[in-house]
Coordinates of C-alpha atoms and ligand atoms in Angstrom, one line a residue:
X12 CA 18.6 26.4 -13.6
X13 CA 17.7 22.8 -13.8
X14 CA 17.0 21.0 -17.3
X15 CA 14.6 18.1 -17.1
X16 CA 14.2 15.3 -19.2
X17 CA 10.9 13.1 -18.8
X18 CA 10.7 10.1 -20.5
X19 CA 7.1 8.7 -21.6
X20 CA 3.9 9.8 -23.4
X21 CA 1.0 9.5 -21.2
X22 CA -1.1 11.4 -19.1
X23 CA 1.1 10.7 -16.3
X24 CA 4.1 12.0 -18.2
X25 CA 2.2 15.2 -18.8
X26 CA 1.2 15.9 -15.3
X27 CA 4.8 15.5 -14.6
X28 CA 6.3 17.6 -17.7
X29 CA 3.6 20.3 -16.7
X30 CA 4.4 20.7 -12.8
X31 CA 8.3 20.7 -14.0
X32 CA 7.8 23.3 -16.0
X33 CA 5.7 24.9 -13.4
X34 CA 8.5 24.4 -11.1
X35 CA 10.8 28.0 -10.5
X36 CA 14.4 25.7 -10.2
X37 CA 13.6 25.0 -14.1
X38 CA 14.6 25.9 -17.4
X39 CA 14.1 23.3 -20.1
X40 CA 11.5 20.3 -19.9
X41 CA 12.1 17.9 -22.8
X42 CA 9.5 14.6 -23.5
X43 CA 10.7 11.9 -25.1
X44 CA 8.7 10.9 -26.9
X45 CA 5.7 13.1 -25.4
X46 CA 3.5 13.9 -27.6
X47 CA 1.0 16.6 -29.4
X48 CA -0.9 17.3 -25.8
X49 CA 2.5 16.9 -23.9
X50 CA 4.3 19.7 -26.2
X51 CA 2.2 22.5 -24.5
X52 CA 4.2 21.9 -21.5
X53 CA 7.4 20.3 -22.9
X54 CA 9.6 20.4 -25.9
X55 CA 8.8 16.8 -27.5
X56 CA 11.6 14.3 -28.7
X57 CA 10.9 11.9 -30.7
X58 CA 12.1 8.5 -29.4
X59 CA 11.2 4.7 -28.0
X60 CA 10.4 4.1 -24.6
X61 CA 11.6 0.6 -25.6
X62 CA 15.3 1.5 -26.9
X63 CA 16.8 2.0 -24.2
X64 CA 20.2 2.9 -26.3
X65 CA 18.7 5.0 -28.3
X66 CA 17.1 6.8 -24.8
X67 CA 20.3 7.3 -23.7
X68 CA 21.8 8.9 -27.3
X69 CA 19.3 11.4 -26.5
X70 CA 20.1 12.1 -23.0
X71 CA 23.9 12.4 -24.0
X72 CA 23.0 14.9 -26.9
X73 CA 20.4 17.3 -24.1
X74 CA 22.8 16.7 -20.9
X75 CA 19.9 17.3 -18.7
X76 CA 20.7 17.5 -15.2
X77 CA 18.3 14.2 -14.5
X78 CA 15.8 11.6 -16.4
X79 CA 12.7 11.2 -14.7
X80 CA 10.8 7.6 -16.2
X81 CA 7.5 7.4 -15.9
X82 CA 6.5 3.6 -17.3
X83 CA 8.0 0.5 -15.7
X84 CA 9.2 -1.0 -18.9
X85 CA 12.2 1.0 -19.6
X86 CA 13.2 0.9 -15.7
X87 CA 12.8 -3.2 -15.9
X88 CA 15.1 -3.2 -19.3
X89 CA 18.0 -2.0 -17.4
X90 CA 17.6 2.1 -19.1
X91 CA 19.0 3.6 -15.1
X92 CA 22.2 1.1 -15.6
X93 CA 23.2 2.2 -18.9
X94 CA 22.3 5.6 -18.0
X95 CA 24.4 5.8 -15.0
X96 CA 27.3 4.1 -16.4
X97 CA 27.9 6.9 -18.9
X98 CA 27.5 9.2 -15.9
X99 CA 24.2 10.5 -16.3
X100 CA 21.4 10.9 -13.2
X101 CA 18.1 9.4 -13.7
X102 CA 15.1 9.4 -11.4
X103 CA 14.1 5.9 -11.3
X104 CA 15.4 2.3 -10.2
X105 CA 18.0 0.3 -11.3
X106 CA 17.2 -3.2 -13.4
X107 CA 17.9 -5.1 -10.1
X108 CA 15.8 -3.2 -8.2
X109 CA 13.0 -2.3 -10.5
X110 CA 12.5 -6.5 -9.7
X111 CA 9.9 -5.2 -7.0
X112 CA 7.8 -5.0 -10.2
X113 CA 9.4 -6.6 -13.0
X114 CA 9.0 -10.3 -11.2
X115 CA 6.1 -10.4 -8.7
X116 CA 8.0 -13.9 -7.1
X117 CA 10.5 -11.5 -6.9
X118 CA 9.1 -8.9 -4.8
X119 CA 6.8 -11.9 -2.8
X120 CA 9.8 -13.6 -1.9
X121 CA 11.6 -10.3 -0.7
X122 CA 9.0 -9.3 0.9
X123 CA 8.7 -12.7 2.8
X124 CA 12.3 -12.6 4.0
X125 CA 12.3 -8.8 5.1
X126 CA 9.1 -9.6 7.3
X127 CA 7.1 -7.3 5.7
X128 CA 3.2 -7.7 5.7
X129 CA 1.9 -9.2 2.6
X130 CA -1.6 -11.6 1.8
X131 CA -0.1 -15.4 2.5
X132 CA 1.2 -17.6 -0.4
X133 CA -0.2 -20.8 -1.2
X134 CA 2.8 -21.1 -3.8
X135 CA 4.7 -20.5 -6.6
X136 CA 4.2 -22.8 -9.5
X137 CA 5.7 -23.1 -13.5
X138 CA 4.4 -26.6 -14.5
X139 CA 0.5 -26.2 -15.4
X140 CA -0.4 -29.8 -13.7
X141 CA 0.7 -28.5 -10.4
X142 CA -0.8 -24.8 -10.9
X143 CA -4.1 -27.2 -11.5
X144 CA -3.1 -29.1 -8.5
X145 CA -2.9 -26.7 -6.4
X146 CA -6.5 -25.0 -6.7
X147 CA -7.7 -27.9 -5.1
X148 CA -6.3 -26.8 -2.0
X149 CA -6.6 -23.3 -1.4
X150 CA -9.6 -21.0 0.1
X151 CA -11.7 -19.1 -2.2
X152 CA -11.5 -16.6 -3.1
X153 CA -7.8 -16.4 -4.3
X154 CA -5.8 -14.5 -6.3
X155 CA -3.4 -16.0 -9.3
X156 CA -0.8 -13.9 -10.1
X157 CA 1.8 -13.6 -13.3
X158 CA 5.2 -13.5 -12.7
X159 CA 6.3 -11.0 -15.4
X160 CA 4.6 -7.9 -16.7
X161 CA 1.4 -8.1 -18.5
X162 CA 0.1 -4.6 -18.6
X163 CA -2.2 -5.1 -15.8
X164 CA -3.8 -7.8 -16.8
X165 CA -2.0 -10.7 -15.6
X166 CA -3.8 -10.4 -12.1
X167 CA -7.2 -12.9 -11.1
X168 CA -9.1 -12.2 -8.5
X169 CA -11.7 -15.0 -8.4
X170 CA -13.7 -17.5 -6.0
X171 CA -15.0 -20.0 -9.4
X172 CA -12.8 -23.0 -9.7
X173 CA -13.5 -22.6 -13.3
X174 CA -12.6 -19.5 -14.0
X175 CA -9.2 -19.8 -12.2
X176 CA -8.4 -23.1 -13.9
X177 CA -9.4 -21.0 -17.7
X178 CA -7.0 -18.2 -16.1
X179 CA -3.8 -20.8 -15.4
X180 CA -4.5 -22.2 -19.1
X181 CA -4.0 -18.9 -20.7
X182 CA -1.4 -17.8 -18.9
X183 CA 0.9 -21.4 -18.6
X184 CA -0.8 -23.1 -21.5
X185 CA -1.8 -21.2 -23.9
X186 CA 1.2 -18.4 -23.1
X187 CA -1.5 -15.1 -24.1
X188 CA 1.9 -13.3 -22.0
X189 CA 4.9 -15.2 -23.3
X190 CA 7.1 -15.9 -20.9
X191 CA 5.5 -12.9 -18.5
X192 CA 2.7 -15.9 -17.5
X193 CA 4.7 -19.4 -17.4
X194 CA 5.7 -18.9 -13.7
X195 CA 2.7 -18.0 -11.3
X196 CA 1.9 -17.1 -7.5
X197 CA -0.9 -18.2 -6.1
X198 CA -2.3 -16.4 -2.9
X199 CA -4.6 -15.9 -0.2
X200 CA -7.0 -12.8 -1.3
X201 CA -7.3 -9.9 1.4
X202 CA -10.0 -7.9 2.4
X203 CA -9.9 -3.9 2.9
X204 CA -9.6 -0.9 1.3
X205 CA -6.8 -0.5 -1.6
X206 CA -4.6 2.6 -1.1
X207 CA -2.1 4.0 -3.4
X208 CA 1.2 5.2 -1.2
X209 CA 3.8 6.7 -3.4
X210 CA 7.1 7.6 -2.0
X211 CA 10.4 9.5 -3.4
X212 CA 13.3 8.0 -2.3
X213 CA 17.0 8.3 -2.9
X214 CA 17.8 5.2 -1.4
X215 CA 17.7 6.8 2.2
X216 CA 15.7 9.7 2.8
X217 CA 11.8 9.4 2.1
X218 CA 10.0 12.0 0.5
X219 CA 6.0 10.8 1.2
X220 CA 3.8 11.8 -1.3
X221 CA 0.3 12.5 -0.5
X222 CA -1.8 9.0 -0.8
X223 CA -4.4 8.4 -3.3
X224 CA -6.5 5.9 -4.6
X225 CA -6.9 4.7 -8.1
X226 CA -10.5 3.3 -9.6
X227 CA -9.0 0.5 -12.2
X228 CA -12.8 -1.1 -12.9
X229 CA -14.1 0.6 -16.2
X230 CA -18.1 1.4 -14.9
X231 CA -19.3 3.2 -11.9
X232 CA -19.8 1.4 -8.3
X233 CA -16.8 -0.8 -9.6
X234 CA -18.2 -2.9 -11.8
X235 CA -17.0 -4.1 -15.2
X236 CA -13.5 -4.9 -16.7
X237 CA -10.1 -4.0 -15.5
X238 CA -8.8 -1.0 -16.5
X239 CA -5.2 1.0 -16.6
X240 CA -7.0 3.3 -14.0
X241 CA -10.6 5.4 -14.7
X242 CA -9.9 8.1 -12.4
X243 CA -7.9 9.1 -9.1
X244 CA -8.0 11.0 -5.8
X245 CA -5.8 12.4 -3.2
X246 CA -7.0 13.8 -0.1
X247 CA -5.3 14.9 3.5
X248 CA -8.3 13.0 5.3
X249 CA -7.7 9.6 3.0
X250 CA -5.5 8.0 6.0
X251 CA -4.9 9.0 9.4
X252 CA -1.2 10.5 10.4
X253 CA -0.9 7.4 12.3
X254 CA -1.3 4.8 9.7
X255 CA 1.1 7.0 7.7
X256 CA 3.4 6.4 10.2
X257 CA 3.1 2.4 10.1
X258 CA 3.0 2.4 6.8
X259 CA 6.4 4.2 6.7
X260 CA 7.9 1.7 9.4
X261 CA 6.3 -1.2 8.6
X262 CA 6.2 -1.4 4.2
X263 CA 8.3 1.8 3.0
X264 CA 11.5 1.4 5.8
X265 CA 11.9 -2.1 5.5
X266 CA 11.3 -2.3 1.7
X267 CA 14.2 0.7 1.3
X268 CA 16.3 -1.0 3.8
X269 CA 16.2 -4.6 2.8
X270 CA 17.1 -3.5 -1.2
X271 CA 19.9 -1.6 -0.1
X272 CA 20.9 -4.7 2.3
X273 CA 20.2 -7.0 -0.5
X274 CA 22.7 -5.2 -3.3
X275 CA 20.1 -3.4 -4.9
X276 CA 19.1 -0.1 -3.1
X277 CA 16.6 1.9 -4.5
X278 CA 16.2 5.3 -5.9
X279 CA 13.3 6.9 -7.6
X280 CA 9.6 6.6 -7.1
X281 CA 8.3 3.4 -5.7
X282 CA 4.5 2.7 -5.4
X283 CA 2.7 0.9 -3.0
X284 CA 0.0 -1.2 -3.8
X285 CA -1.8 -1.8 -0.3
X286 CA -4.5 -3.4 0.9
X287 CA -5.2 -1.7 4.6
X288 CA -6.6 -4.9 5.8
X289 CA -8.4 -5.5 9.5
X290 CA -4.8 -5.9 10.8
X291 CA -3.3 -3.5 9.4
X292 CA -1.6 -2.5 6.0
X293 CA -0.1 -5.0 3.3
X294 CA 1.7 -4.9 0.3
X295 CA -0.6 -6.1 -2.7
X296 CA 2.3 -5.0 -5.5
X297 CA 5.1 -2.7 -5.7
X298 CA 5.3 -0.4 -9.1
X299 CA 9.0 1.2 -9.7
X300 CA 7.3 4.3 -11.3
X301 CA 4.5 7.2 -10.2
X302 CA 1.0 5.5 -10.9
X303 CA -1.4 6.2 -13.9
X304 CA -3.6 8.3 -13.0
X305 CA -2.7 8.7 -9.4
X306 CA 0.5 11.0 -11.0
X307 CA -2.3 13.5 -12.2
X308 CA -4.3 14.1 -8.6
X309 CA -1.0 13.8 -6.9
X310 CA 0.6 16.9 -9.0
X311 CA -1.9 18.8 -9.2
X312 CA -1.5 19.2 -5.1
X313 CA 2.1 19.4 -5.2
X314 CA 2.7 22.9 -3.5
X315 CA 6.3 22.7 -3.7
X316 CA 8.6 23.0 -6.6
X317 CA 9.2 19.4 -8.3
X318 CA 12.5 20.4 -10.0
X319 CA 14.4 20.4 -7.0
X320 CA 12.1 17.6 -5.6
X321 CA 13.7 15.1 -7.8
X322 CA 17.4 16.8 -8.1
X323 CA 17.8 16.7 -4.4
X324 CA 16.8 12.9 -5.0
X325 CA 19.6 12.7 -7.8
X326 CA 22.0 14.0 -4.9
X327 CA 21.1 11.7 -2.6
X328 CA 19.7 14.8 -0.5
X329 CA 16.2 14.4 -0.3
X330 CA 16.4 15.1 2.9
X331 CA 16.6 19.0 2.3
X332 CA 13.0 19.1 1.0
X333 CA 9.8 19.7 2.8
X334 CA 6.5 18.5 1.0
X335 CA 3.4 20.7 1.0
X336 CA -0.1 19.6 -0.2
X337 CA -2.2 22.3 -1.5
X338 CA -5.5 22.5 -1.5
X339 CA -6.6 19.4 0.1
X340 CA -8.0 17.2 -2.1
X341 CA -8.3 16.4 -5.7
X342 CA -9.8 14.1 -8.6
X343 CA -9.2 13.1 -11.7
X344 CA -11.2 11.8 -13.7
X345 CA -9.7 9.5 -16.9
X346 CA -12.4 10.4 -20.4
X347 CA -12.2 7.4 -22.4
X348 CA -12.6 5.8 -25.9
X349 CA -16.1 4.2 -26.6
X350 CA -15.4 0.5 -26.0
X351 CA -12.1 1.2 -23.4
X352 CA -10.5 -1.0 -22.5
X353 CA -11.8 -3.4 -25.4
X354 CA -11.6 -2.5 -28.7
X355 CA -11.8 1.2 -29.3
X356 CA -11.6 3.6 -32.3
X357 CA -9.4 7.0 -32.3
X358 CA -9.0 10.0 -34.4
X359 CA -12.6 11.6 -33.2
X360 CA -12.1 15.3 -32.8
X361 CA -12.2 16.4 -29.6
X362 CA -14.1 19.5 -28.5
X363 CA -14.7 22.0 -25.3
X364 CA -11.1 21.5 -24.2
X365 CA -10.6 25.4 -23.6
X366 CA -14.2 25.7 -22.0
X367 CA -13.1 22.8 -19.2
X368 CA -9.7 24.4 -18.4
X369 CA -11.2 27.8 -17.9
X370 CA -13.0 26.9 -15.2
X371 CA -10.7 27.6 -11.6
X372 CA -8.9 24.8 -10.5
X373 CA -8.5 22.4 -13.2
X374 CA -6.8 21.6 -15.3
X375 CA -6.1 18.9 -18.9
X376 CA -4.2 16.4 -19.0
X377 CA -3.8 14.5 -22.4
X378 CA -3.2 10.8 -22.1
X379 CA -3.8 10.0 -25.8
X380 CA -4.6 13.0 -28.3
X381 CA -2.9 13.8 -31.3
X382 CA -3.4 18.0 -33.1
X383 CA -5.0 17.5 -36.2
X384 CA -5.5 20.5 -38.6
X385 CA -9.1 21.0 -37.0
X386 CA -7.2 20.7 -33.1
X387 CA -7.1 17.8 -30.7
X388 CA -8.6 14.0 -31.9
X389 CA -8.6 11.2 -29.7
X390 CA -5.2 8.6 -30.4
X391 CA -5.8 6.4 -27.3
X392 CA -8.3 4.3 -24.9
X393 CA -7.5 6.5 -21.8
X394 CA -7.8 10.1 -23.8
X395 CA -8.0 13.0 -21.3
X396 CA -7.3 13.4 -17.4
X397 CA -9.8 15.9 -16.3
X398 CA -8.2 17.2 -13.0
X399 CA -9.4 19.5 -10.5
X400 CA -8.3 20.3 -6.8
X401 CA -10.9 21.7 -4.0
X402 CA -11.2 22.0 -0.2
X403 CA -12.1 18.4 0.1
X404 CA -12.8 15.1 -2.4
X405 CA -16.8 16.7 -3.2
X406 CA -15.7 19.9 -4.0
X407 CA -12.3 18.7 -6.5
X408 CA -14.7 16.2 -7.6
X409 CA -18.1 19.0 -8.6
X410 CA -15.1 20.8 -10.5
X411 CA -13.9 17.8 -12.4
X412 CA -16.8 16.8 -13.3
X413 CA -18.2 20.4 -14.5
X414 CA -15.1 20.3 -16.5
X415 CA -15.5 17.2 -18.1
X416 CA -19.4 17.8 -18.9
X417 CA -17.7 20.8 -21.2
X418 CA -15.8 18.3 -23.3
X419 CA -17.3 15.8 -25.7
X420 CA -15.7 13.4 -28.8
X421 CA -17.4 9.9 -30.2
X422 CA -18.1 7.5 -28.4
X423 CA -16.8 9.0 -24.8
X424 CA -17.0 7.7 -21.5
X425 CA -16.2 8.3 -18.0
X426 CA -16.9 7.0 -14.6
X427 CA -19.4 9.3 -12.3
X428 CA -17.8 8.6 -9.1
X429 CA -14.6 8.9 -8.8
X430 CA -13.4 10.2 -5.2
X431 CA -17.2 9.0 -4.5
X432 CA -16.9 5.0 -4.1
X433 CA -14.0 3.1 -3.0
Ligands
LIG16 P1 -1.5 -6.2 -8.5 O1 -1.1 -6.0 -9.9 O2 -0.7 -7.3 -7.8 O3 -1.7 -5.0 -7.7 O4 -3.0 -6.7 -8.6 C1 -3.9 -5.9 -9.3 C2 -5.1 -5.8 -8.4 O5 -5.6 -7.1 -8.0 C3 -4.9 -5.0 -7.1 O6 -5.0 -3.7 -7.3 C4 -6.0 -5.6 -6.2 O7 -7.3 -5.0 -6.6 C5 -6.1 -7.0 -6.7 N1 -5.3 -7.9 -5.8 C6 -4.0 -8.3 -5.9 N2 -3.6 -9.1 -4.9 C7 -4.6 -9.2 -4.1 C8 -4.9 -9.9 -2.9 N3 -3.9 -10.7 -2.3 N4 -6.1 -9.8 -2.3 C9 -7.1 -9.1 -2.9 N5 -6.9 -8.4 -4.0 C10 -5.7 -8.5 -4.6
LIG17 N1 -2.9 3.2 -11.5 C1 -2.2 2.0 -11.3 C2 -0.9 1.9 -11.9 O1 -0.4 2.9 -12.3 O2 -0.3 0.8 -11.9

């Protein structure tokens, strides 16, 4: 029997600790650090995501059989190296390749060399007079992009002048991100739809997971501020079998391919970020991890066991398993703190959790709660992910959204459409 240890604490985490221990091939699930919602489905460790020594500690002490990361930051501090030096398996990319999303020059500039399709660059830039420069020379709208991570916010979209120059003065100036915003990319913007294409990968065989589509704007019709997502689908009908297909030989191959030509192959999840433009699909921004919330619609139609899933994927055998989607579509839908993803307050009680998750098909995942002695208070901006599957996106979404209708705490909000718009 396997023993699983998942490292993280969000929602995504818990959709993941909850489908392992769903999954027949295993015995022990362990968080680390998880947390109050998380320990109905895992034993919780108490650790930090950002000690990396102390991760491993842990891991030497439990001897799972793997580590499955779910954030980026760990993966981009080098925690697979020092894992796999002391001999132990994790799910997840090493520093060198986690790159794709640690650096976004990085992953342009591969990108570039492989051939793969991405938006145009107009350039890269780390002196704020030539940044300035530059934005008298490009088409609008553009998009100005931090190097390093900024926990999705180091990303402009814009077609002011003004508001791209206030952008380039926070980031390169000002330094809001530290070093994460002295170096920038500045490029073309794209039109289409985005798409969410997650992959398991040993390095050689592909698992595909079924596609999805985050909502990251904070208000219905996507309007308002950016968020960490509000809400995410996954449905058969969302792409055709043959843009599956190009997407596999024309992003996923060639990305797998030119990391294991370039020294660094890659093993673990890697996430897509595409725009599927007029001429086809390109990269917007790889992530090295599952996505938050696309993790919770993607599980929840995971009709295979996930334990062996990610083993096979420590063995380099991923090839022995077949994935199977079941039902065909689902949502979920993110509840969040009044005044997500500004300032918010937490530790309102949260109630009607049982009533939504008895209703068929859904289930609760907890982003940020914490037990109290009068049960589950809010601890986070994203709080719940209320996730339900169905026939198709209108009938996961009617169930998600009776569920969430059940649950109420201070100040709570949630987007009406997910799976509606987009
Ligand atoms: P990234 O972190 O690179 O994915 O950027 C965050 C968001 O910015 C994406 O999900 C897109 O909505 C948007 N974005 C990034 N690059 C582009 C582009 N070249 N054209 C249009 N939108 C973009
Ligand atoms: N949902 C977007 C992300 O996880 O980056």
């Amino acid at each position: 029997m396997i023993k699983a240890l998942v490292i993280g604490s969000g929602g995504r985490e818990h959709a993941l600790a909850w489908k392992l221990r769903k999954s027949a091939s295993v015995s022990h699930v362990w968080c680390a650090p998880g947390s109050d919602g998380i320990g109905r489905d895992a034993k919780c460790v108490a650790a930090s995501t950002t000690n990396i020594a102390e991760l491993a500690e842990l891991a030497a002490e439990l001897k799972p059989d793997f580590t499955v990361v779910g954030p980026e930051l760990p993966l981009v501090a080098g925690l697979a190296d020092q894992f796999s030096r002391r001999g132990m398996r994790v799910i997840g990319p090493s520093q060198a390749a986690a790159r794709l999303e640690g650096s976004k020059i990085f992953a342009k500039q591969f990108l570039e060399r492989h051939g793969i399709p991405t938006a145009p660059t107009y350039g890269i830039y780390d002196s704020v007079g030539e940044a300035y420069a530059a934005m008298c020379a490009v088409d609008w709208p553009v998009v100005i992009k931090a190097d390093g991570p900024c926990a999705g916010k180091g990303v402009l979209v814009t077609s002011s002048p003004d508001e791209a120059t206030a952008f380039i003065e926070r980031l390169m100036d000002k330094q809001e991100f530290g070093e994460a915003g002295t170096r920038i990319l500045v490029e073309e913007a794209l039109e289409g739809k985005e798409l969410s294409f997650i992959v398991l990968t040993d390095g050689e065989h592909i698992l595909p997971l079924a596609p999805s589509r985050d909502h990251k704007r904070a208000f219905d019709g996507d309007q308002g501020p950016n968020t960490g997502g509000m809400g995410a689908i996954s449905a058969d009908g969302m792409i055709p079998a043959a843009l599956e297909d190009e997407i596999l030989q024309k992003v996923v191959r060639p990305t797998l391919d030119g990391m294991a030509k370039d020294g660094s192959p890659y093993v673990g999840f890697l996430y897509c970020g595409l725009m599927l433009t007029s001429e086809g699909p390109k990269v917007l921004e790889f992530n090295c991890r599952m996505g938050d919330p696309e993790c919770q619609a993607i599980v929840a139609r995971m009709d295979f066991d996930l334990g062996e899933a990610l083993q096979a994927a420590g063995e380099s055998q991923l090839d022995r398993i077949k994935a199977r989607w079941r039902p065909a579509a689902s949502v979920c839908v993110v509840l969040a703190s009044g005044g997500y993803p500004g300032h918010y307050e937490t530790g309102k009680p949260i109630s009607g959790l049982a009533d939504a998750e008895s209703l068929g098909d859904v289930v609760v995942f907890h982003a940020g709660t914490r037990v109290t002695p009068d049960g589950f208070a809010t601890a986070g901006g994203r709080v719940l992910g209320v996730t339900a599957t169905g026939a198709d996106p209108g009938a996961a979404g009617a169930k998600a959204y009776a569920a969430a209708s059940r649950i109420r705490f201070e100040g709570m909000h949630y987007r009406k459409d997910i799976g509606i718009v987009g």
